Short mmCIF file of C-alpha atoms in Angstrom, two decimals:
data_model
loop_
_atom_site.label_atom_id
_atom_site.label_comp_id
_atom_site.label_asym_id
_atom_site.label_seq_id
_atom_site.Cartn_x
_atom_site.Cartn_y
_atom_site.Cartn_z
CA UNK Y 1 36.99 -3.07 11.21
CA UNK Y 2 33.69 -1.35 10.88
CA UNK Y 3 34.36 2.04 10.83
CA UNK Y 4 33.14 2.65 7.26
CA UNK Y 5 29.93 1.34 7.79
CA UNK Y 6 29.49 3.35 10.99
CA UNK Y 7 30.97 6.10 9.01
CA UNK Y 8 28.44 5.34 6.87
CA UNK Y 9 25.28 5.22 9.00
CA UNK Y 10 26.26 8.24 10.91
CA UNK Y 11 26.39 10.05 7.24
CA UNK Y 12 22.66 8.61 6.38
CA UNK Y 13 21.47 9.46 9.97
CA UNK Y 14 22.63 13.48 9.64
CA UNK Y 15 21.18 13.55 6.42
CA UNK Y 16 17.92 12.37 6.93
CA UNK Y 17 18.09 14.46 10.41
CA UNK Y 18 18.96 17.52 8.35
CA UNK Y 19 16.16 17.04 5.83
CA UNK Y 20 13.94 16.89 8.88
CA UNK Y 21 14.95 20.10 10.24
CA UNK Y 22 14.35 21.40 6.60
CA UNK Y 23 10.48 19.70 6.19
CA UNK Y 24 9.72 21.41 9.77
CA UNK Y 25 11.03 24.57 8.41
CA UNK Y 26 9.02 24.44 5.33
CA UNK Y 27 5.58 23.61 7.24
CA UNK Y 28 6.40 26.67 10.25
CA UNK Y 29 6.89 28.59 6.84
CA UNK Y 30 3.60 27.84 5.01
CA UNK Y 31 1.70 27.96 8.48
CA UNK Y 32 2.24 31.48 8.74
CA UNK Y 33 2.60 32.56 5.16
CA UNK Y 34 -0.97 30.34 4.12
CA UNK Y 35 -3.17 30.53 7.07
CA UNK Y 36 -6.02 30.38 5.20
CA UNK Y 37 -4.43 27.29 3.44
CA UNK Y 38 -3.63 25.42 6.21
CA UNK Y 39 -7.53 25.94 7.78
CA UNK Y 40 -8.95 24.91 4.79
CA UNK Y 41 -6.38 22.01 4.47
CA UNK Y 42 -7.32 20.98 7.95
CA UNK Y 43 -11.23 21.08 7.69
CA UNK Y 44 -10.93 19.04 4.43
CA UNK Y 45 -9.05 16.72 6.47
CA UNK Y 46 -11.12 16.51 9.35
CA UNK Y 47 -14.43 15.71 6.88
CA UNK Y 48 -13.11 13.71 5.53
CA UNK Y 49 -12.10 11.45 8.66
CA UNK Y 50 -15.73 12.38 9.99
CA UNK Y 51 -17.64 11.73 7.07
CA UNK Y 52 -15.59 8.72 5.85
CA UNK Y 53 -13.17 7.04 7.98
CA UNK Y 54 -14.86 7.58 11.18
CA UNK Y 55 -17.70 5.32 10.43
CA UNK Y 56 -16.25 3.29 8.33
CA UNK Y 57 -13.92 1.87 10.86
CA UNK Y 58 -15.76 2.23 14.25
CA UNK Y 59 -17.57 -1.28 13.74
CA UNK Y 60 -14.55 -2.78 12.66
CA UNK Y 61 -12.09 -1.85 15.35
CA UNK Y 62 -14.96 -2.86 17.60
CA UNK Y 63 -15.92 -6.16 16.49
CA UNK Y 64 -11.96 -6.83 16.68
CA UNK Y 65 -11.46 -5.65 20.33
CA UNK Y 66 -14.66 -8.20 21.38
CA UNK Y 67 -13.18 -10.81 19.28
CA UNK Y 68 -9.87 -10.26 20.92
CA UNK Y 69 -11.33 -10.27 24.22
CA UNK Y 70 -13.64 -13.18 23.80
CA UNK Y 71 -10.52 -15.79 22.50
CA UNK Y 72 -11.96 -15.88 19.03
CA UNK Y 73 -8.35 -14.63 17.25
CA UNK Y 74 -6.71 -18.40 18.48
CA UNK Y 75 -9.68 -20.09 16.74
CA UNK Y 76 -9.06 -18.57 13.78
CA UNK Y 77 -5.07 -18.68 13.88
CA UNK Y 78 -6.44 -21.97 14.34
CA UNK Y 79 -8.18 -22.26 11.38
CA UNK Y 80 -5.27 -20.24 9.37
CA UNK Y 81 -2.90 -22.08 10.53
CA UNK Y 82 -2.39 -24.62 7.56
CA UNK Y 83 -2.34 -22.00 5.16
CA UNK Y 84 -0.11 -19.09 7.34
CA UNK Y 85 2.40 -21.97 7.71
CA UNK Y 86 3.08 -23.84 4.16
CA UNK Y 87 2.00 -20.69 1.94
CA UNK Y 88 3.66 -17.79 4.04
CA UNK Y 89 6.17 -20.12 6.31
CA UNK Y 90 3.89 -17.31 9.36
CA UNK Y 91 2.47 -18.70 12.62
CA UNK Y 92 -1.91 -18.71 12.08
CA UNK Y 93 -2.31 -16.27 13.84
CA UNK Y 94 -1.14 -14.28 10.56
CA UNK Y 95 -3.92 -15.39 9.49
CA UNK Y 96 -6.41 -13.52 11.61
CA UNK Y 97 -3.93 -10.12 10.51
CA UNK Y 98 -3.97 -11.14 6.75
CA UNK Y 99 -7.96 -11.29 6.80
CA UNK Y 100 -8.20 -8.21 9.00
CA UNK Y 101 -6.26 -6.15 6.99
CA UNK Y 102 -7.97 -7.13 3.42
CA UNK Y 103 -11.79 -6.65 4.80
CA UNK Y 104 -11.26 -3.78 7.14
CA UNK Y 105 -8.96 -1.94 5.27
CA UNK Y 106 -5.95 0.44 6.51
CA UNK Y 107 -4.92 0.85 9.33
CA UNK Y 108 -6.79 -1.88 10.91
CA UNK Y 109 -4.08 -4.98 9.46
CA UNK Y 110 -1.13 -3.06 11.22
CA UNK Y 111 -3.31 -2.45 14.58
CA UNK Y 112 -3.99 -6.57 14.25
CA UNK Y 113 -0.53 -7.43 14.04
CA UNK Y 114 0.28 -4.78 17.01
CA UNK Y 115 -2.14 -6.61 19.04
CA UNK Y 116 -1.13 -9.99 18.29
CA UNK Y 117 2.55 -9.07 19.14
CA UNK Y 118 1.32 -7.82 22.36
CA UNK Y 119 -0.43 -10.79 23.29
CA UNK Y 120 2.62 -12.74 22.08
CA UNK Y 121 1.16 -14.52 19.19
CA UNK Y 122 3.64 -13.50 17.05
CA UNK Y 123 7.27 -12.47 17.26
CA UNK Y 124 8.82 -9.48 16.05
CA UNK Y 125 10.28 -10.84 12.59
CA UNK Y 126 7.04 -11.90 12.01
CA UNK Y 127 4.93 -8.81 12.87
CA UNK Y 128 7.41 -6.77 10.35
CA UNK Y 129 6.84 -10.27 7.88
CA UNK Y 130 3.54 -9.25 8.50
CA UNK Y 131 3.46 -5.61 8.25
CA UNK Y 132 4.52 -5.86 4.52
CA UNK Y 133 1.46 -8.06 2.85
CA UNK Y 134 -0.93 -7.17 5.52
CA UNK Y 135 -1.99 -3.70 5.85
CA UNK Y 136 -3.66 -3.38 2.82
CA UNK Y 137 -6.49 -0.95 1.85
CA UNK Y 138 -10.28 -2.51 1.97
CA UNK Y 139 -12.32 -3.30 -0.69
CA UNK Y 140 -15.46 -0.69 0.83
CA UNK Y 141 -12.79 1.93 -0.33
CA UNK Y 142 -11.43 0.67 -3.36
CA UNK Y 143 -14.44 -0.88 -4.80
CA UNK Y 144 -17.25 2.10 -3.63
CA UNK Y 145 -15.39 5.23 -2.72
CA UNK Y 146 -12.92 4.99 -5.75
CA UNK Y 147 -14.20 2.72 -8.19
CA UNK Y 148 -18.10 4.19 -7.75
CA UNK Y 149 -17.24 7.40 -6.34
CA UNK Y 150 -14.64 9.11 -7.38
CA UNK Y 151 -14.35 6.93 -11.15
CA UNK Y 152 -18.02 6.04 -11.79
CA UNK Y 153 -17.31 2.79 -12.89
CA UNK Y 154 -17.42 -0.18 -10.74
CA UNK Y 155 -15.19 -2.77 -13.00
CA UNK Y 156 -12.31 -0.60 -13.02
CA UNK Y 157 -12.97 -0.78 -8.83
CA UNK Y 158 -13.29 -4.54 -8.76
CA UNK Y 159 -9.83 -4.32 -11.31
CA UNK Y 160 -8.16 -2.51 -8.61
CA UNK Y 161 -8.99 -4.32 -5.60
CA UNK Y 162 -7.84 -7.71 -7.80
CA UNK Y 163 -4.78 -6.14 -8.21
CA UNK Y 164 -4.39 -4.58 -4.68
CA UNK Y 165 -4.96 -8.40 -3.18
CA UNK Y 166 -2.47 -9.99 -5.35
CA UNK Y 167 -0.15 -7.44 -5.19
CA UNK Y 168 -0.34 -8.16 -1.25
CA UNK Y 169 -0.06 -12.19 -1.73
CA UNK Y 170 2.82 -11.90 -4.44
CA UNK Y 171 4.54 -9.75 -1.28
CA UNK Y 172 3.68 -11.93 1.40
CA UNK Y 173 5.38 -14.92 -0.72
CA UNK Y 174 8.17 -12.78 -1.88
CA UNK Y 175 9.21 -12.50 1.99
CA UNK Y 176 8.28 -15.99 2.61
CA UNK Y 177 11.69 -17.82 4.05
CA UNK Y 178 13.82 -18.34 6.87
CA UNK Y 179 12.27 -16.15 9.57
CA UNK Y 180 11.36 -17.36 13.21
CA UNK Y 181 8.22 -18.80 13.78
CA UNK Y 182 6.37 -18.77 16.96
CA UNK Y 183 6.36 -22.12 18.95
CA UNK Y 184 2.74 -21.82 19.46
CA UNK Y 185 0.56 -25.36 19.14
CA UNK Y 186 -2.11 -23.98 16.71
CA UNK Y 187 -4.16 -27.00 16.54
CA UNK Y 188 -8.04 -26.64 16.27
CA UNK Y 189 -10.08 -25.72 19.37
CA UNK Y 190 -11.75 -22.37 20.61
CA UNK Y 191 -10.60 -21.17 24.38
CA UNK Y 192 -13.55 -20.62 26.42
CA UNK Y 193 -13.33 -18.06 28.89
CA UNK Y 194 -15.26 -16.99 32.23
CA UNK Y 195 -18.16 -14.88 30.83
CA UNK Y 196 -17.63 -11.31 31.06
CA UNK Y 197 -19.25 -8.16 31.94
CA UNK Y 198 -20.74 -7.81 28.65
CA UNK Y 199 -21.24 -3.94 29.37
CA UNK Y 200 -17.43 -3.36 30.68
CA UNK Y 201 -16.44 -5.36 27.50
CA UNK Y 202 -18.48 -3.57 24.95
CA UNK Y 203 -17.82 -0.04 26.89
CA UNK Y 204 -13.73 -0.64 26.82
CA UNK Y 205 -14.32 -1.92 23.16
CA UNK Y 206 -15.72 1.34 21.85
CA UNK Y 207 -13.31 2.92 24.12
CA UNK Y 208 -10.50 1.63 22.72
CA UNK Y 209 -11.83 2.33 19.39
CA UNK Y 210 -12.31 5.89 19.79
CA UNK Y 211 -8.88 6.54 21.11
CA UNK Y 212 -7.61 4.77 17.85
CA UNK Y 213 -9.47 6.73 15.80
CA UNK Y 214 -8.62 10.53 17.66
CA UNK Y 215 -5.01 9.08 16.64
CA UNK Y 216 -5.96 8.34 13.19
CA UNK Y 217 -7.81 11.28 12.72
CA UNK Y 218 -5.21 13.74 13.70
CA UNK Y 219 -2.86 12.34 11.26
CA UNK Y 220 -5.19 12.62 8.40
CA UNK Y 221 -5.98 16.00 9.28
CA UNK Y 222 -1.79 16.62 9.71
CA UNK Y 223 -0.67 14.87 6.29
CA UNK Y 224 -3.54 17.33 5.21
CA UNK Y 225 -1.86 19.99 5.63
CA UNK Y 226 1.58 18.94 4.07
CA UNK Y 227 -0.18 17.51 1.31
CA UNK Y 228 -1.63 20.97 0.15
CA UNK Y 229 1.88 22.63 1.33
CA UNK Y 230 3.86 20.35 -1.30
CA UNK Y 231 1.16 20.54 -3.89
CA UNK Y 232 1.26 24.63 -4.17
CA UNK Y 233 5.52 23.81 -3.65
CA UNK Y 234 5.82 21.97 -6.84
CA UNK Y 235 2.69 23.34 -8.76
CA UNK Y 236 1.06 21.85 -11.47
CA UNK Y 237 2.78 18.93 -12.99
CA UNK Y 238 1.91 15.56 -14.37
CA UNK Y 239 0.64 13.32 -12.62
CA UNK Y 240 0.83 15.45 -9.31
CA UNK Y 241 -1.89 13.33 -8.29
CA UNK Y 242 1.02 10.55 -7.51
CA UNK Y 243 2.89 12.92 -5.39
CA UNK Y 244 -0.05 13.87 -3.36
CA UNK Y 245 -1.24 10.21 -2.85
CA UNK Y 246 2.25 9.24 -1.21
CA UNK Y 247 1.77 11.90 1.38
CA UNK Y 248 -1.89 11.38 1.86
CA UNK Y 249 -3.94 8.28 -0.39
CA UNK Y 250 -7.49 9.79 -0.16
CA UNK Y 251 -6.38 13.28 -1.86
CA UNK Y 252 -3.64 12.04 -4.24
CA UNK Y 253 -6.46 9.20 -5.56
CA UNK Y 254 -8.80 11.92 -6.22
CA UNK Y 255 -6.56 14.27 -8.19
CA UNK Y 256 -5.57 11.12 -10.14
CA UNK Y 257 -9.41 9.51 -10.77
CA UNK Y 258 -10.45 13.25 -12.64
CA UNK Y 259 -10.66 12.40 -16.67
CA UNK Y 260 -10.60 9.27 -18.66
CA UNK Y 261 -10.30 5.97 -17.00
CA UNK Y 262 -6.84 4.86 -18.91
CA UNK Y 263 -4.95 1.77 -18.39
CA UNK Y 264 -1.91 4.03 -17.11
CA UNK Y 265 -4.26 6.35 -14.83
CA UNK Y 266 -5.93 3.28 -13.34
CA UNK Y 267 -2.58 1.61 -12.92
CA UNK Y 268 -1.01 4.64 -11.01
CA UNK Y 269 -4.36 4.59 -8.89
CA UNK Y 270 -3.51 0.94 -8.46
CA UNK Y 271 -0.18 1.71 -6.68
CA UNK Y 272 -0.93 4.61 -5.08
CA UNK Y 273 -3.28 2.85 -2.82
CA UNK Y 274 -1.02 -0.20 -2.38
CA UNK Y 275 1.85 2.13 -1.04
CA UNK Y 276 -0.77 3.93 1.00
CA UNK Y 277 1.07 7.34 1.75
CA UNK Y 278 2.64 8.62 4.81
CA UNK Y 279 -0.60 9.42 6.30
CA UNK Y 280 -1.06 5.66 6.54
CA UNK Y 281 2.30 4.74 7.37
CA UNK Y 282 2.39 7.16 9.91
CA UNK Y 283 -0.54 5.22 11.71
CA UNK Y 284 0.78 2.15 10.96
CA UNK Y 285 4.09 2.49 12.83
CA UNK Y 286 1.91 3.90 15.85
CA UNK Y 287 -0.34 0.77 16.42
CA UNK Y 288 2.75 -1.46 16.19
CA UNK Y 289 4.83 0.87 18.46
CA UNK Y 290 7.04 -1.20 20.69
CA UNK Y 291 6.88 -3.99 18.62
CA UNK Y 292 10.64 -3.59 16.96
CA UNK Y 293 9.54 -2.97 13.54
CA UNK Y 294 11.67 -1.15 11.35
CA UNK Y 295 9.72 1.61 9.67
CA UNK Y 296 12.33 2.04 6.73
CA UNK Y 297 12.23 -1.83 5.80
CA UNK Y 298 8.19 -1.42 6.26
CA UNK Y 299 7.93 1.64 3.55
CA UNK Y 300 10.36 -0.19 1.06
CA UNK Y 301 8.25 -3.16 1.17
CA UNK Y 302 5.62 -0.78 0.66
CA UNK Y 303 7.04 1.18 -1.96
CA UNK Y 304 7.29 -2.60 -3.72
CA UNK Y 305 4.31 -3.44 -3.39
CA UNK Y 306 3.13 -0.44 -5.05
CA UNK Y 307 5.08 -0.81 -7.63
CA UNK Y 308 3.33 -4.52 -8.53
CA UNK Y 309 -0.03 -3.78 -7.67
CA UNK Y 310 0.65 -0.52 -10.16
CA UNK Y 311 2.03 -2.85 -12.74
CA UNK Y 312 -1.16 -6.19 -12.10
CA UNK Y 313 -3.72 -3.29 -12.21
CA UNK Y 314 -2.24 -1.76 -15.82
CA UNK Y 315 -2.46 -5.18 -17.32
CA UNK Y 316 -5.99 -6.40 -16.03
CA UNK Y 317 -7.59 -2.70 -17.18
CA UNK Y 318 -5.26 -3.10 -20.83
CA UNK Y 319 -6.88 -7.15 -21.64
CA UNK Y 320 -10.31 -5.60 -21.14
#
């Protein structure tokens, strides 16, 4: 009775197995026919997780891992709860994900929800639930590196990170429905624990932190690489800077923000960094490893969401 549709997945599964085998062919390739490429690739991709993402994240990943450790995350899911439930039909401890992901910026939403699965906050339908409004990008990168850095004009960086958050609501209500919730009793109170070490808690802390970040790092410095492989691939075409920014966001943003601010560039900008590239994916999917999440639904919903913030961030820059 189902032999078409298994017919059908084995098809999907040997293409996208083939098309694998091709991509690792293409990168052996320009690894030995671009060495100077790929070194250069890779040291622009290690800067710029040294210079940028390195200490941009540190304190947040951090703070998190005390917070975690201390008990604040129920108070908060807590706190969240009223909203998480009747607005996004989520568990509050959403909540504590939701806020992580729009202060801290990517990857640190997906590496909340992974811990909150872990600690069983939160269920697998609702981590992916999760996963699709709440790994968004943070306004320190939107705002300052893109908006003041890379576009010298701070309005157009407050534009995007308006359209970047409601892109990310509109999503989170656009999955809102009939998944399972958590039996948890969220109700108000803070959990007191013994006091710890505070040394052994601040040392695993940073710890912990680090080795998230070596993991990070490496794929920035990877998706560096590929991004400069497909860029001298295709050559110079429109808008390459969209290409580039689904592989990797940093690069592809940058290639975009050179010229006029227009109400199409900034919109493209817009949903660039609301899909966040494969760079970002790619870390995403490793903090909520184990967690049952499928990565295809996650980059659809991301490819959505994209696609809206692209389309809010086009009209706010056009009324102004």
């Amino acid at each position: 009775m189902n032999t078409p549709k298994l017919k059908s997945s084995f098809i999907v599964k040997k293409i996208i197995t083939f098309s694998l085998l091709v991509c690792k062919l293409f990168l052996i390739f320009f690894f030995l026919k671009f060495p100077r490429d790929v070194l250069f690739a890779s040291r622009d991709g290690l800067m710029l997780w040294f210079n940028n993402v390195l200490p941009a994240l540190l304190p947040f990943i951090v703070i998190i891992n005390l917070l975690t450790s201390m008990g604040v995350v129920r108070t908060i899911s807590a706190w969240a709860s009223p909203i998480m439930k009747y607005v996004f039909k989520l568990p509050g401890a959403g909540g504590f994900a939701f806020i992580t992901g729009i202060i801290s910026g990517y990857p640190m939403g997906a590496k909340a929800i992974g811990d909150l699965w872990r600690s069983k906050e939160i269920t697998t339908k609702e981590a992916q639930r999760l996963l699709t409004f709440c790994n968004n990008a943070g306004p320190l990168f939107i705002v300052g590196v893109v908006g003041v850095g890379l576009l010298g004009n701070q309005t157009a960086g407050y534009a995007l990170w308006m359209g970047h958050v409601a892109a990310a609501i509109i999503m989170g209500l656009m999955t809102r429905g009939r998944g399972e919730q958590s039996r948890r009793n969220d109700s108000l109170r803070v959990i007191m624990h013994d006091m710890p070490n505070i040394g052994k808690v601040l040392g695993d802390a940073v710890k912990n932190a680090m080795d998230a970040l070596v993991v990070v790092g490496g794929l920035i410095i990877f998706f560096a690489v590929v991004t400069r492989a497909v860029v001298m691939l295709v050559g110079d075409i429109p808008y390459i800077g969209v290409l580039a920014g689904m592989i990797e966001i940093t690069g592809g943003v940058k290639m975009l923000s050179e010229g006029v601010v227009t109400p199409v560039s900034l919109g493209l900008i817009g949903g660039v960094i609301a899909f966040g590239g494969f760079s970002v994916h790619a870390q995403a999917l490793h903090f909520t490893a184990g967690t049952g999440v499928k990565a295809g639904q996650y980059v659809l919903y991301k490819l959505a969401n994209g696609i809206i913030a692209g389309a809010i961030t086009w009209l706010l820059w056009s009324a102004t």
